[in-house]
Tab-separated table of C-alpha atoms in Angstrom:
chain	number	residue	atom	x	y	z
A	1	MET	CA	-132.914	27.345	0.154
A	2	TRP	CA	-131.345	23.929	-0.324
A	3	LYS	CA	-132.763	20.426	0.011
A	4	TRP	CA	-131.073	17.326	1.391
A	5	GLU	CA	-133.400	14.478	0.473
A	6	ILE	CA	-132.984	10.802	1.324
A	7	GLU	CA	-133.564	8.051	-1.221
A	8	ASN	CA	-135.596	5.749	0.998
A	9	LYS	CA	-139.030	6.461	2.422
A	10	ALA	CA	-138.729	9.374	4.822
A	11	LYS	CA	-140.180	9.741	8.312
A	12	GLY	CA	-140.554	13.485	8.032
A	13	THR	CA	-139.033	16.778	6.943
A	14	ILE	CA	-136.816	19.016	9.047
A	15	VAL	CA	-136.486	22.767	8.456
A	16	ILE	CA	-133.481	24.425	10.140
A	17	LEU	CA	-133.101	28.102	11.073
A	18	HIS	CA	-129.574	29.191	11.924
A	19	ASP	CA	-128.380	31.737	14.477
A	20	MET	CA	-127.190	35.330	14.143
A	21	ILE	CA	-123.705	35.767	12.625
A	22	GLU	CA	-123.606	32.326	10.945
A	23	HIS	CA	-125.153	30.597	7.916
A	24	HIS	CA	-126.301	27.177	6.684
A	25	LYS	CA	-122.853	25.646	6.108
A	26	TYR	CA	-122.354	25.293	9.857
A	27	TYR	CA	-125.199	22.768	9.925
A	28	ILE	CA	-124.009	20.294	7.308
A	29	ASP	CA	-122.975	17.724	9.935
A	30	LEU	CA	-126.336	18.032	11.679
A	31	ILE	CA	-128.141	17.727	8.353
A	32	SER	CA	-126.249	14.494	7.668
A	33	LYS	CA	-127.348	13.160	11.052
A	34	PHE	CA	-130.985	13.924	10.260
A	35	ASN	CA	-130.639	12.226	6.862
A	36	SER	CA	-129.102	9.173	8.520
A	37	ILE	CA	-132.192	8.649	10.721
A	38	GLY	CA	-134.671	9.052	7.868
A	39	TYR	CA	-135.502	12.744	7.471
A	40	HIS	CA	-135.412	15.118	4.529
A	41	VAL	CA	-133.884	18.480	5.446
A	42	LEU	CA	-134.538	21.972	4.081
A	43	MET	CA	-132.380	24.938	4.977
A	44	GLY	CA	-131.318	28.295	3.615
A	45	ASP	CA	-129.550	31.413	4.788
A	46	LEU	CA	-131.665	33.933	6.653
A	47	PRO	CA	-132.155	37.399	5.109
A	48	GLY	CA	-129.062	39.554	5.516
A	49	GLN	CA	-126.793	36.603	6.271
A	50	GLY	CA	-124.643	34.066	4.454
A	51	GLN	CA	-125.142	33.959	0.695
A	52	THR	CA	-128.414	35.899	0.619
A	53	THR	CA	-126.851	39.320	0.092
A	54	ARG	CA	-123.680	41.327	0.365
A	55	MET	CA	-125.116	44.819	0.064
A	56	ASN	CA	-127.595	44.395	2.944
A	57	LYS	CA	-125.491	42.078	5.073
A	58	GLY	CA	-126.476	42.349	8.720
A	59	HIS	CA	-129.637	44.298	7.952
A	60	VAL	CA	-133.356	43.647	7.453
A	61	GLU	CA	-136.074	46.253	7.017
A	62	ASP	CA	-138.681	44.351	9.027
A	63	PHE	CA	-138.637	41.303	11.308
A	64	LYS	CA	-141.502	39.934	9.214
A	65	GLN	CA	-138.930	39.213	6.474
A	66	TYR	CA	-137.687	36.380	8.682
A	67	ILE	CA	-141.172	35.014	9.261
A	68	GLU	CA	-142.002	35.229	5.559
A	69	ARG	CA	-138.855	33.309	4.671
A	70	LEU	CA	-139.647	30.593	7.236
A	71	THR	CA	-143.222	30.391	5.931
A	72	GLU	CA	-141.913	29.836	2.388
A	73	TRP	CA	-139.639	27.014	3.558
A	74	VAL	CA	-142.382	25.336	5.616
A	75	ASP	CA	-144.750	25.516	2.645
A	76	VAL	CA	-142.161	23.609	0.584
A	77	ALA	CA	-141.651	21.108	3.420
A	78	ASN	CA	-145.384	20.435	3.650
A	79	ARG	CA	-145.455	19.375	-0.012
A	80	TYR	CA	-143.786	16.120	1.019
A	81	GLU	CA	-146.957	15.296	2.994
A	82	LEU	CA	-144.863	14.157	5.932
A	83	PRO	CA	-144.540	15.419	9.512
A	84	VAL	CA	-142.705	18.760	9.562
A	85	ILE	CA	-140.434	19.796	12.417
A	86	VAL	CA	-138.637	23.136	12.589
A	87	VAL	CA	-135.316	23.533	14.411
A	88	GLY	CA	-134.315	27.041	15.494
A	89	GLN	CA	-130.907	27.883	16.980
A	90	GLY	CA	-130.539	31.252	18.754
A	91	LEU	CA	-132.012	33.880	16.437
A	92	GLY	CA	-133.672	31.028	14.551
A	93	GLY	CA	-135.492	30.087	17.757
A	94	LEU	CA	-136.799	33.631	18.184
A	95	ILE	CA	-138.072	33.612	14.593
A	96	LEU	CA	-139.700	30.212	15.107
A	97	ALA	CA	-141.490	31.329	18.276
A	98	GLU	CA	-142.810	34.501	16.641
A	99	ALA	CA	-144.050	32.589	13.583
A	100	LEU	CA	-145.888	30.097	15.802
A	101	LYS	CA	-147.450	32.867	17.893
A	102	GLU	CA	-148.704	34.531	14.703
A	103	GLU	CA	-149.941	31.163	13.386
A	104	SER	CA	-147.975	31.775	10.187
A	105	ILE	CA	-146.866	28.144	9.906
A	106	GLN	CA	-148.446	24.713	10.346
A	107	ILE	CA	-145.932	22.213	11.728
A	108	ASP	CA	-145.880	19.114	13.907
A	109	GLY	CA	-143.029	19.975	16.246
A	110	ALA	CA	-140.613	22.718	17.239
A	111	ILE	CA	-137.048	22.312	18.512
A	112	PHE	CA	-135.558	25.373	20.177
A	113	LEU	CA	-131.782	25.438	20.665
A	114	ASN	CA	-130.730	28.243	23.028
A	115	PRO	CA	-133.434	30.490	21.542
A	116	LEU	CA	-132.640	34.189	21.548
A	117	PHE	CA	-135.420	35.160	23.952
A	118	THR	CA	-133.077	37.072	26.267
A	119	PHE	CA	-129.593	38.500	26.490
A	120	LYS	CA	-127.433	37.691	29.481
A	121	GLN	CA	-126.801	40.770	31.628
A	122	SER	CA	-123.051	40.688	30.971
A	123	PHE	CA	-123.762	40.680	27.220
A	124	ILE	CA	-126.187	43.601	27.584
A	125	ASN	CA	-123.557	45.571	29.518
A	126	ARG	CA	-121.242	45.368	26.537
A	127	LYS	CA	-124.009	46.980	24.493
A	128	ASN	CA	-124.703	49.894	26.865
A	129	LEU	CA	-122.778	52.230	24.578
A	130	LEU	CA	-125.467	51.647	21.953
A	131	LYS	CA	-128.133	53.375	24.013
A	132	SER	CA	-126.800	56.742	22.964
A	133	SER	CA	-126.014	55.545	19.463
A	134	ILE	CA	-129.403	54.230	18.367
A	135	ARG	CA	-130.905	57.515	17.301
A	136	LEU	CA	-133.202	56.467	14.517
A	137	SER	CA	-135.211	53.254	14.447
A	138	ARG	CA	-134.432	52.885	10.732
A	139	ASP	CA	-130.709	53.614	10.968
A	140	GLU	CA	-128.905	51.370	8.460
A	141	SER	CA	-125.394	52.246	9.628
A	142	LYS	CA	-123.485	49.271	11.002
A	143	PHE	CA	-121.594	48.374	14.165
A	144	LYS	CA	-119.711	45.281	15.263
A	145	LEU	CA	-122.012	43.047	17.289
A	146	GLY	CA	-119.044	42.102	19.443
A	147	VAL	CA	-119.925	38.462	20.019
A	148	ASP	CA	-116.857	36.468	21.009
A	149	LEU	CA	-116.956	33.422	18.757
A	150	SER	CA	-115.702	31.303	21.651
A	151	SER	CA	-119.141	31.982	23.170
A	152	PHE	CA	-120.575	29.863	20.362
A	153	THR	CA	-118.160	26.965	20.777
A	154	SER	CA	-114.870	25.971	22.368
A	155	ASP	CA	-114.222	23.434	19.617
A	156	ASN	CA	-110.940	24.462	17.941
A	157	LYS	CA	-111.947	23.011	14.581
A	158	TRP	CA	-115.062	25.181	14.490
A	159	LEU	CA	-113.242	28.252	15.759
A	160	GLU	CA	-110.739	27.877	12.926
A	161	ARG	CA	-113.615	27.725	10.435
A	162	TYR	CA	-115.069	30.903	11.902
A	163	SER	CA	-111.720	32.687	11.627
A	164	LYS	CA	-111.496	31.985	7.884
A	165	ASP	CA	-115.146	32.572	6.980
A	166	GLU	CA	-115.825	35.772	5.033
A	167	LEU	CA	-119.575	35.072	5.091
A	168	LEU	CA	-119.922	35.527	8.848
A	169	THR	CA	-122.118	38.499	9.733
A	170	GLU	CA	-120.034	40.318	12.330
A	171	GLU	CA	-121.521	43.765	11.691
A	172	VAL	CA	-125.230	44.519	11.965
A	173	SER	CA	-127.285	47.656	11.478
A	174	TYR	CA	-128.667	49.654	14.380
A	175	HIS	CA	-132.080	49.050	12.841
A	176	TRP	CA	-131.549	45.259	12.935
A	177	TYR	CA	-130.495	45.461	16.568
A	178	SER	CA	-133.579	47.529	17.386
A	179	LEU	CA	-135.904	45.051	15.645
A	180	ILE	CA	-134.428	42.068	17.488
A	181	ASN	CA	-134.608	43.822	20.858
A	182	GLU	CA	-138.225	44.791	20.275
A	183	ARG	CA	-139.190	41.170	19.634
A	184	MET	CA	-137.143	39.928	22.587
A	185	ASN	CA	-138.723	42.472	24.928
A	186	ASN	CA	-142.173	41.199	23.956
A	187	ILE	CA	-141.355	37.509	23.568
A	188	GLU	CA	-143.123	36.485	26.777
A	189	ASN	CA	-146.438	37.835	25.478
A	190	ASP	CA	-148.717	35.231	23.924
A	191	MET	CA	-146.360	32.251	24.341
A	192	ASN	CA	-149.554	30.391	25.303
A	193	LEU	CA	-150.538	30.616	21.629
A	194	ILE	CA	-147.870	28.028	20.798
A	195	HIS	CA	-149.646	24.667	20.709
A	196	VAL	CA	-147.196	22.314	18.970
A	197	ASP	CA	-144.966	19.729	20.643
A	198	VAL	CA	-141.809	21.465	21.855
A	199	LEU	CA	-138.291	20.417	22.756
A	200	CYS	CA	-136.099	23.199	24.135
A	201	ILE	CA	-132.391	22.575	24.721
A	202	HIS	CA	-130.300	25.059	26.673
A	203	SER	CA	-126.621	25.047	27.500
A	204	ASN	CA	-125.843	26.126	31.057
A	205	GLU	CA	-122.420	27.495	30.032
A	206	ASN	CA	-123.930	30.292	27.967
A	207	ASP	CA	-122.394	33.761	27.658
A	208	ILE	CA	-125.079	35.140	25.352
A	209	ILE	CA	-128.535	34.308	26.723
A	210	ASP	CA	-129.996	34.224	30.228
A	211	VAL	CA	-130.891	30.543	30.502
A	212	ASP	CA	-133.011	30.850	33.662
A	213	ARG	CA	-135.161	33.575	32.118
A	214	ASN	CA	-135.398	31.612	28.875
A	215	VAL	CA	-136.707	28.564	30.734
A	216	HIS	CA	-139.288	30.725	32.506
A	217	ILE	CA	-140.493	32.005	29.136
A	218	ILE	CA	-140.639	28.662	27.322
A	219	LYS	CA	-142.699	27.163	30.153
A	220	LYS	CA	-145.566	29.429	29.086
A	221	VAL	CA	-146.071	27.295	25.943
A	222	ASP	CA	-149.594	25.837	26.029
A	223	ASN	CA	-149.071	22.205	25.074
A	224	ASP	CA	-149.019	18.963	27.032
A	225	TYR	CA	-145.722	17.957	25.395
A	226	LEU	CA	-143.024	20.383	26.448
A	227	LYS	CA	-139.582	18.988	27.182
A	228	ILE	CA	-136.821	21.228	28.508
A	229	VAL	CA	-133.227	19.994	28.576
A	230	ARG	CA	-130.282	21.829	30.162
A	231	LEU	CA	-126.855	20.573	29.158
A	232	ASN	CA	-123.494	21.135	30.808
A	233	ASN	CA	-120.123	21.626	29.098
A	234	ILE	CA	-121.678	22.989	25.896
A	235	GLU	CA	-121.609	26.614	24.776
A	236	HIS	CA	-124.306	28.593	22.945
A	237	GLY	CA	-123.934	26.778	19.616
A	238	ILE	CA	-125.488	23.432	20.537
A	239	PHE	CA	-124.335	21.595	17.403
A	240	GLN	CA	-121.280	23.716	16.594
A	241	ARG	CA	-118.805	21.050	17.681
A	242	GLU	CA	-117.566	17.646	16.584
A	243	ASN	CA	-119.145	15.611	19.396
A	244	ILE	CA	-122.891	16.144	19.170
A	245	SER	CA	-124.008	12.750	20.503
A	246	VAL	CA	-125.619	14.067	23.707
A	247	PRO	CA	-127.801	16.845	22.253
A	248	PHE	CA	-128.684	14.721	19.234
A	249	TYR	CA	-129.840	11.925	21.548
A	250	HIS	CA	-132.479	14.262	22.969
A	251	VAL	CA	-133.465	15.488	19.498
A	252	GLU	CA	-133.872	11.950	18.161
A	253	ARG	CA	-136.000	10.899	21.150
A	254	PHE	CA	-138.227	13.928	20.542
A	255	LEU	CA	-138.633	13.051	16.872
A	256	ASP	CA	-139.561	9.467	17.800
A	257	ASP	CA	-142.142	10.772	20.268
A	258	ILE	CA	-143.702	12.949	17.574
A	259	GLN	CA	-143.994	9.957	15.267
A	260	HIS	CA	-145.862	8.023	17.951
A	261	ARG	CA	-148.070	10.929	19.026
A	262	ILE	CA	-149.351	11.688	15.535
A	263	GLY	CA	-149.521	8.018	14.585
A	264	PHE	CA	-147.337	8.389	11.520
A	265	MET	CA	-145.999	5.008	10.450
A	266	GLY	CA	-143.353	6.215	7.935
């Protein structure tokens, strides 16, 4: 885990959870934006991704490893004694939702960015061959996930970074895939146990998740502040592009609303 602290008095602390395949370095621009509006930021690479490991890349033994890692980061964030907001992109959003349902973390707000609650049917079809391949629930052998990186972004600068990045997790274990599917299949259960303020941003041009089903699921959150935004002309990676002014506008408004709702003066 790394910290990006600001020198002046902070408004709060942001914890970021990245998506499948990627790692924390794809969020440096977003981290700078959060710093510029008065927030400390904490972020690390999720288990099995980025710089966390090479031997077990693309593999975790238990989904709870993700929740435990998030809990550790939130515990550090809470030491600042400031409002804590967690941002989860894709897989990070699934982890965030599960942690909130289990009441593993105490935070003031949750921002979901195209959370991995569902797979789009066309994406599932590409995985049909796995049905006969997943023989053992603990199978550590790997396969290529087959995600077209242009599904994350159409920004050429980012696509070039992807093409040169040896830390991308393009192969995952059958066991990892089974764990993620199990959580996704049960994601709708107990969403009413999520009681924090929520902003959920979806991109309509999404080749990975089923946005309509995702919206149906997120609406089950039991809180009087639930804002759902659907953006056009943006792929799955909400902030994986140079021009992030539109999605960040919605994020900043949400952060301002949290400040007012909890009465934190900064």
